[in-house]
mmCIF file of C-alpha atoms and ligand atoms in Angstrom:
data_model
loop_
_atom_site.group_PDB
_atom_site.id
_atom_site.type_symbol
_atom_site.label_atom_id
_atom_site.label_comp_id
_atom_site.label_asym_id
_atom_site.label_seq_id
_atom_site.Cartn_x
_atom_site.Cartn_y
_atom_site.Cartn_z
ATOM 1 C CA MET A 713 17.240 -8.671 -2.419
ATOM 2 C CA VAL A 714 14.303 -10.743 -2.373
ATOM 3 C CA GLN A 715 12.239 -9.734 0.830
ATOM 4 C CA ARG A 716 8.598 -10.618 2.222
ATOM 5 C CA THR A 717 6.346 -8.090 3.413
ATOM 6 C CA PHE A 718 2.859 -7.915 4.766
ATOM 7 C CA SER A 719 -0.239 -6.499 3.318
ATOM 8 C CA ILE A 720 -3.917 -5.700 4.378
ATOM 9 C CA ILE A 721 -6.753 -4.611 1.989
ATOM 10 C CA LYS A 722 -8.920 -2.871 4.515
ATOM 11 C CA PRO A 723 -12.733 -3.058 4.994
ATOM 12 C CA ASP A 724 -13.374 -0.001 3.259
ATOM 13 C CA ALA A 725 -11.812 -1.267 0.074
ATOM 14 C CA VAL A 726 -13.240 -4.936 0.414
ATOM 15 C CA ASN A 727 -16.833 -3.435 0.787
ATOM 16 C CA ARG A 728 -16.171 -1.547 -2.579
ATOM 17 C CA ASN A 729 -15.195 -4.622 -4.372
ATOM 18 C CA LEU A 730 -11.521 -3.488 -4.954
ATOM 19 C CA ILE A 731 -9.711 -6.848 -3.585
ATOM 20 C CA GLY A 732 -8.954 -7.436 -7.469
ATOM 21 C CA GLU A 733 -7.939 -4.262 -8.593
ATOM 22 C CA ILE A 734 -5.764 -3.779 -5.600
ATOM 23 C CA THR A 735 -4.053 -6.944 -5.987
ATOM 24 C CA ALA A 736 -3.407 -6.643 -9.606
ATOM 25 C CA ARG A 737 -1.626 -3.499 -8.828
ATOM 26 C CA LEU A 738 0.582 -5.429 -6.479
ATOM 27 C CA GLU A 739 1.264 -8.196 -9.009
ATOM 28 C CA LYS A 740 1.877 -5.704 -11.736
ATOM 29 C CA SER A 741 4.588 -4.322 -9.634
ATOM 30 C CA GLY A 742 6.601 -7.239 -9.606
ATOM 31 C CA LEU A 743 5.461 -8.801 -6.330
ATOM 32 C CA SER A 744 4.096 -12.258 -5.597
ATOM 33 C CA VAL A 745 1.341 -13.154 -3.363
ATOM 34 C CA ILE A 746 2.533 -16.278 -1.640
ATOM 35 C CA ALA A 747 -0.269 -16.264 1.277
ATOM 36 C CA SER A 748 -3.485 -14.875 1.280
ATOM 37 C CA LYS A 749 -6.690 -15.328 3.110
ATOM 38 C CA MET A 750 -9.981 -13.565 4.417
ATOM 39 C CA LEU A 751 -10.697 -12.554 7.923
ATOM 40 C CA HIS A 752 -12.790 -10.228 10.050
ATOM 41 C CA LEU A 753 -10.931 -9.161 12.987
ATOM 42 C CA THR A 754 -12.316 -9.077 16.391
ATOM 43 C CA THR A 755 -11.497 -6.111 18.556
ATOM 44 C CA GLU A 756 -8.911 -7.982 20.485
ATOM 45 C CA GLN A 757 -7.033 -9.160 17.199
ATOM 46 C CA ALA A 758 -7.197 -5.571 15.783
ATOM 47 C CA ALA A 759 -5.901 -4.255 19.074
ATOM 48 C CA GLY A 760 -3.168 -6.503 19.169
ATOM 49 C CA PHE A 761 -2.009 -6.090 15.688
ATOM 50 C CA TYR A 762 -2.260 -1.939 16.124
ATOM 51 C CA ALA A 763 -0.774 -2.477 19.695
ATOM 52 C CA GLU A 764 2.085 0.416 18.759
ATOM 53 C CA HIS A 765 -0.633 2.801 18.059
ATOM 54 C CA GLU A 766 -2.534 2.458 21.409
ATOM 55 C CA GLY A 767 -3.197 5.973 22.970
ATOM 56 C CA LYS A 768 -2.568 7.997 19.794
ATOM 57 C CA PRO A 769 -5.584 10.154 18.914
ATOM 58 C CA PHE A 770 -6.865 8.125 15.701
ATOM 59 C CA TYR A 771 -6.515 4.783 17.694
ATOM 60 C CA GLU A 772 -10.352 4.412 18.553
ATOM 61 C CA THR A 773 -11.262 5.036 15.112
ATOM 62 C CA LEU A 774 -8.604 2.794 13.561
ATOM 63 C CA ILE A 775 -9.832 -0.032 15.567
ATOM 64 C CA THR A 776 -13.527 0.591 14.753
ATOM 65 C CA ASN A 777 -12.769 0.817 10.958
ATOM 66 C CA MET A 778 -10.547 -2.260 10.939
ATOM 67 C CA THR A 779 -13.252 -4.662 12.542
ATOM 68 C CA ALA A 780 -16.221 -2.990 10.352
ATOM 69 C CA GLY A 781 -15.952 -5.388 7.917
ATOM 70 C CA SER A 782 -13.829 -8.324 6.254
ATOM 71 C CA ILE A 783 -10.334 -7.975 5.147
ATOM 72 C CA ILE A 784 -7.660 -9.784 3.014
ATOM 73 C CA VAL A 785 -4.303 -10.447 4.588
ATOM 74 C CA GLN A 786 -1.474 -11.432 2.224
ATOM 75 C CA VAL A 787 2.158 -11.996 2.241
ATOM 76 C CA LEU A 788 3.947 -10.396 -0.613
ATOM 77 C CA GLU A 789 7.307 -11.492 -1.813
ATOM 78 C CA GLY A 790 9.812 -10.072 -4.426
ATOM 79 C CA GLU A 791 12.571 -7.806 -5.017
ATOM 80 C CA ASP A 792 12.734 -5.234 -2.144
ATOM 81 C CA ALA A 793 9.320 -5.931 -1.304
ATOM 82 C CA VAL A 794 8.888 -3.758 1.788
ATOM 83 C CA ALA A 795 9.699 -0.613 -0.084
ATOM 84 C CA LYS A 796 8.079 -1.829 -3.277
ATOM 85 C CA ASN A 797 4.736 -2.315 -1.710
ATOM 86 C CA ARG A 798 5.085 0.996 0.287
ATOM 87 C CA GLU A 799 5.568 2.713 -3.298
ATOM 88 C CA VAL A 800 2.567 0.973 -4.819
ATOM 89 C CA MET A 801 0.437 1.817 -1.978
ATOM 90 C CA GLY A 802 1.263 5.743 -1.840
ATOM 91 C CA THR A 803 1.624 7.655 1.559
ATOM 92 C CA THR A 804 -1.202 7.067 4.619
ATOM 93 C CA ASP A 805 -2.847 10.312 3.607
ATOM 94 C CA PRO A 806 -4.499 9.680 0.403
ATOM 95 C CA GLU A 807 -4.423 13.463 -0.346
ATOM 96 C CA LYS A 808 -0.701 13.226 -0.103
ATOM 97 C CA ALA A 809 -0.203 10.044 -2.022
ATOM 98 C CA ALA A 810 1.272 10.400 -5.593
ATOM 99 C CA PRO A 811 -0.798 9.932 -8.700
ATOM 100 C CA GLY A 812 -1.212 6.165 -9.717
ATOM 101 C CA THR A 813 -0.979 4.941 -6.198
ATOM 102 C CA ILE A 814 -3.365 2.507 -4.421
ATOM 103 C CA ARG A 815 -4.248 5.160 -2.098
ATOM 104 C CA LYS A 816 -4.430 7.933 -4.358
ATOM 105 C CA ASP A 817 -6.835 6.101 -6.343
ATOM 106 C CA PHE A 818 -9.138 4.287 -4.069
ATOM 107 C CA ALA A 819 -8.865 5.344 -0.644
ATOM 108 C CA VAL A 820 -11.334 7.692 1.201
ATOM 109 C CA SER A 821 -9.430 9.298 4.014
ATOM 110 C CA MET A 822 -6.505 8.692 6.216
ATOM 111 C CA GLN A 823 -8.909 6.502 8.196
ATOM 112 C CA LYS A 824 -10.335 4.508 5.192
ATOM 113 C CA ASN A 825 -7.469 4.358 3.455
ATOM 114 C CA SER A 826 -7.781 0.890 1.796
ATOM 115 C CA VAL A 827 -4.617 -0.842 2.606
ATOM 116 C CA HIS A 828 -1.912 -1.305 5.009
ATOM 117 C CA GLY A 829 1.764 -2.300 4.396
ATOM 118 C CA SER A 830 4.616 -3.242 6.665
ATOM 119 C CA ASP A 831 7.250 -0.314 7.211
ATOM 120 C CA SER A 832 10.261 -2.296 7.806
ATOM 121 C CA PRO A 833 11.413 -6.043 7.236
ATOM 122 C CA GLU A 834 11.195 -6.624 11.219
ATOM 123 C CA SER A 835 7.688 -5.205 11.121
ATOM 124 C CA ALA A 836 6.584 -7.475 8.149
ATOM 125 C CA ALA A 837 8.163 -10.648 10.019
ATOM 126 C CA ARG A 838 6.032 -9.737 13.113
ATOM 127 C CA GLU A 839 2.992 -9.154 11.123
ATOM 128 C CA ILE A 840 3.242 -11.925 9.171
ATOM 129 C CA ALA A 841 3.780 -14.277 12.062
ATOM 130 C CA TYR A 842 0.470 -12.529 13.668
ATOM 131 C CA PHE A 843 -1.609 -13.669 10.896
ATOM 132 C CA PHE A 844 -0.110 -16.834 9.175
ATOM 133 C CA ASN A 845 1.688 -20.240 10.079
ATOM 134 C CA GLU A 846 4.916 -20.970 8.018
ATOM 135 C CA ASN A 847 2.889 -23.914 6.593
ATOM 136 C CA GLU A 848 0.290 -21.511 5.206
ATOM 137 C CA ILE A 849 3.024 -19.316 2.812
ATOM 138 C CA TYR A 850 3.737 -20.817 -0.645
ATOM 139 C CA PRO A 851 6.723 -19.348 -1.789
ATOM 140 C CA ARG A 852 7.472 -19.439 -5.780
HETATM 141 P P1 CMP B 2141 -1.795 1.751 8.630
HETATM 142 O O1 CMP B 2141 -0.834 1.467 7.697
HETATM 143 O O2 CMP B 2141 -2.831 0.599 8.711
HETATM 144 O O3 CMP B 2141 -1.238 1.864 10.024
HETATM 145 C C1 CMP B 2141 -2.154 2.845 10.892
HETATM 146 C C2 CMP B 2141 -3.278 3.516 10.422
HETATM 147 O O4 CMP B 2141 -3.963 4.330 11.192
HETATM 148 C C3 CMP B 2141 -2.914 3.990 9.175
HETATM 149 O O5 CMP B 2141 -2.627 3.101 8.431
HETATM 150 C C4 CMP B 2141 -4.184 4.942 8.895
HETATM 151 O O6 CMP B 2141 -5.166 4.167 8.389
HETATM 152 C C5 CMP B 2141 -4.759 5.206 10.429
HETATM 153 N N1 CMP B 2141 -4.165 6.816 10.862
HETATM 154 C C6 CMP B 2141 -5.253 7.624 10.800
HETATM 155 N N2 CMP B 2141 -4.467 8.933 11.082
HETATM 156 C C7 CMP B 2141 -3.337 8.583 11.276
HETATM 157 C C8 CMP B 2141 -2.083 9.178 11.553
HETATM 158 N N3 CMP B 2141 -2.222 10.755 11.853
HETATM 159 N N4 CMP B 2141 -0.858 9.116 11.400
HETATM 160 C C9 CMP B 2141 -0.817 7.541 11.157
HETATM 161 N N5 CMP B 2141 -1.840 6.798 10.815
HETATM 162 C C10 CMP B 2141 -3.109 7.240 11.074
#
Protein backbone atom coordinates (compact mmCIF):
# COMPACT_ATOMS: atom_id res chain seq x y z
CA MET A 1 0.00 0.00 0.00
CA VAL A 2 1.37 3.41 -0.95
CA GLN A 3 1.77 5.36 2.26
CA ARG A 4 3.32 8.55 3.59
CA THR A 5 5.71 8.88 6.48
CA PHE A 6 7.55 11.74 8.16
CA SER A 7 11.32 12.02 8.54
CA ILE A 8 13.69 14.40 10.33
CA ILE A 9 17.39 14.68 9.60
CA LYS A 10 18.53 15.83 13.05
CA PRO A 11 21.04 18.58 13.97
CA ASP A 12 23.88 16.10 14.63
CA ALA A 13 23.62 14.86 11.02
CA VAL A 14 22.99 18.26 9.38
CA ASN A 15 26.04 19.65 11.22
CA ARG A 16 28.20 16.83 9.80
CA ASN A 17 27.02 17.48 6.20
CA LEU A 18 25.07 14.24 5.99
CA ILE A 19 21.85 15.61 4.42
CA GLY A 20 22.72 14.23 0.98
CA GLU A 21 23.96 10.82 2.10
CA ILE A 22 20.94 10.22 4.32
CA THR A 23 18.46 11.38 1.68
CA ALA A 24 20.19 9.17 -0.92
CA ARG A 25 19.66 6.12 1.29
CA LEU A 26 15.98 6.94 1.71
CA GLU A 27 15.56 7.40 -2.05
CA LYS A 28 17.52 4.24 -2.89
CA SER A 29 15.15 2.24 -0.69
CA GLY A 30 12.31 3.25 -3.01
CA LEU A 31 10.94 6.15 -0.98
CA SER A 32 10.25 9.47 -2.74
CA VAL A 33 10.74 12.86 -1.06
CA ILE A 34 7.44 14.65 -1.72
CA ALA A 35 8.06 17.57 0.69
CA SER A 36 11.22 18.96 2.26
CA LYS A 37 12.37 22.02 4.17
CA MET A 38 15.04 23.24 6.58
CA LEU A 39 14.06 24.58 9.99
CA HIS A 40 15.68 25.52 13.27
CA LEU A 41 13.21 24.45 15.93
CA THR A 42 12.34 26.65 18.89
CA THR A 43 12.07 24.95 22.28
CA GLU A 44 8.27 25.32 22.02
CA GLN A 45 8.16 23.63 18.59
CA ALA A 46 10.38 20.75 19.78
CA ALA A 47 8.33 20.32 22.97
CA GLY A 48 5.09 20.20 20.96
CA PHE A 49 6.48 17.66 18.56
CA TYR A 50 7.84 15.38 21.30
CA ALA A 51 5.00 15.95 23.81
CA GLU A 52 4.51 12.17 24.25
CA HIS A 53 8.02 11.94 25.77
CA GLU A 54 7.54 14.72 28.35
CA GLY A 55 8.63 13.51 31.80
CA LYS A 56 10.84 10.72 30.48
CA PRO A 57 14.49 10.70 31.64
CA PHE A 58 15.81 11.57 28.18
CA TYR A 59 13.30 14.36 27.46
CA GLU A 60 15.37 17.44 28.44
CA THR A 61 18.42 16.26 26.47
CA LEU A 62 16.18 15.41 23.52
CA ILE A 63 14.80 18.96 23.41
CA THR A 64 18.31 20.43 23.82
CA ASN A 65 19.69 18.31 20.98
CA MET A 66 16.77 18.94 18.64
CA THR A 67 17.10 22.72 19.05
CA ALA A 68 20.93 22.76 18.85
CA GLY A 69 21.02 23.32 15.09
CA SER A 70 19.09 23.15 11.84
CA ILE A 71 17.04 20.16 10.80
CA ILE A 72 15.53 18.88 7.54
CA VAL A 73 11.91 17.78 7.74
CA GLN A 74 10.65 15.59 4.92
CA VAL A 75 7.52 13.77 3.83
CA LEU A 76 8.37 10.42 2.24
CA GLU A 77 6.00 8.46 0.05
CA GLY A 78 6.16 4.86 -1.15
CA GLU A 79 5.06 1.28 -0.67
CA ASP A 80 4.79 0.62 3.11
CA ALA A 81 6.65 3.89 3.72
CA VAL A 82 6.42 3.80 7.54
CA ALA A 83 8.01 0.34 7.86
CA LYS A 84 10.48 0.89 5.03
CA ASN A 85 11.76 4.14 6.55
CA ARG A 86 12.19 2.45 9.94
CA GLU A 87 14.09 -0.40 8.31
CA VAL A 88 16.47 1.99 6.51
CA MET A 89 16.94 4.09 9.70
CA GLY A 90 17.71 1.15 11.99
CA THR A 91 16.75 0.89 15.64
CA THR A 92 16.82 3.92 18.04
CA ASP A 93 20.05 2.81 19.71
CA PRO A 94 22.79 2.94 17.04
CA GLU A 95 24.82 0.28 18.83
CA LYS A 96 21.96 -2.16 18.32
CA ALA A 97 21.14 -1.03 14.77
CA ALA A 98 21.61 -3.50 11.91
CA PRO A 99 24.63 -3.14 9.59
CA GLY A 100 24.01 -0.84 6.65
CA THR A 101 21.34 1.22 8.40
CA ILE A 102 21.55 5.02 8.69
CA ARG A 103 21.85 4.93 12.47
CA LYS A 104 24.48 2.19 12.46
CA ASP A 105 26.61 4.09 9.97
CA PHE A 106 26.08 7.73 11.02
CA ALA A 107 24.54 8.06 14.51
CA VAL A 108 26.71 9.18 17.41
CA SER A 109 24.54 7.97 20.31
CA MET A 110 20.95 7.24 21.28
CA GLN A 111 20.41 10.99 21.77
CA LYS A 112 22.30 12.03 18.63
CA ASN A 113 20.85 9.34 16.42
CA SER A 114 20.80 11.37 13.18
CA VAL A 115 17.21 10.70 12.09
CA HIS A 116 13.65 10.47 13.31
CA GLY A 117 10.94 8.51 11.53
CA SER A 118 7.24 8.06 12.32
CA ASP A 119 6.44 4.85 14.19
CA SER A 120 2.95 4.31 12.72
CA PRO A 121 0.67 5.69 9.99
CA GLU A 122 -1.24 7.57 12.71
CA SER A 123 1.95 9.23 14.01
CA ALA A 124 2.93 10.00 10.41
CA ALA A 125 -0.32 11.87 9.80
CA ARG A 126 0.08 13.89 13.01
CA GLU A 127 3.77 14.62 12.42
CA ILE A 128 3.30 15.62 8.77
CA ALA A 129 0.50 18.00 9.75
CA TYR A 130 2.70 19.47 12.51
CA PHE A 131 5.21 20.75 9.95
CA PHE A 132 3.52 20.87 6.53
CA ASN A 133 0.42 22.33 4.95
CA GLU A 134 -1.09 20.11 2.26
CA ASN A 135 -0.11 22.71 -0.39
CA GLU A 136 3.58 22.20 0.49
CA ILE A 137 3.40 18.48 -0.40
CA TYR A 138 4.05 17.36 -3.98
CA PRO A 139 3.05 13.72 -4.64
CA ARG A 140 4.52 12.13 -7.81
P1 LIG B 1 13.29 9.82 17.96
O1 LIG B 1 12.83 8.85 16.94
O2 LIG B 1 13.53 11.21 17.51
O3 LIG B 1 12.22 9.84 19.15
C1 LIG B 1 12.57 10.25 20.46
C2 LIG B 1 14.06 10.37 20.66
O4 LIG B 1 14.51 10.37 21.98
C3 LIG B 1 14.74 9.18 20.01
O5 LIG B 1 14.65 9.27 18.62
C4 LIG B 1 16.14 9.29 20.62
O6 LIG B 1 16.98 10.20 19.93
C5 LIG B 1 15.85 9.89 21.99
N1 LIG B 1 16.05 8.92 23.05
C6 LIG B 1 17.02 8.95 23.96
N2 LIG B 1 16.93 7.95 24.83
C7 LIG B 1 15.87 7.22 24.47
C8 LIG B 1 15.28 6.03 24.97
N3 LIG B 1 15.74 5.39 26.05
N4 LIG B 1 14.19 5.55 24.32
C9 LIG B 1 13.69 6.20 23.25
N5 LIG B 1 14.22 7.33 22.73
C10 LIG B 1 15.32 7.84 23.33
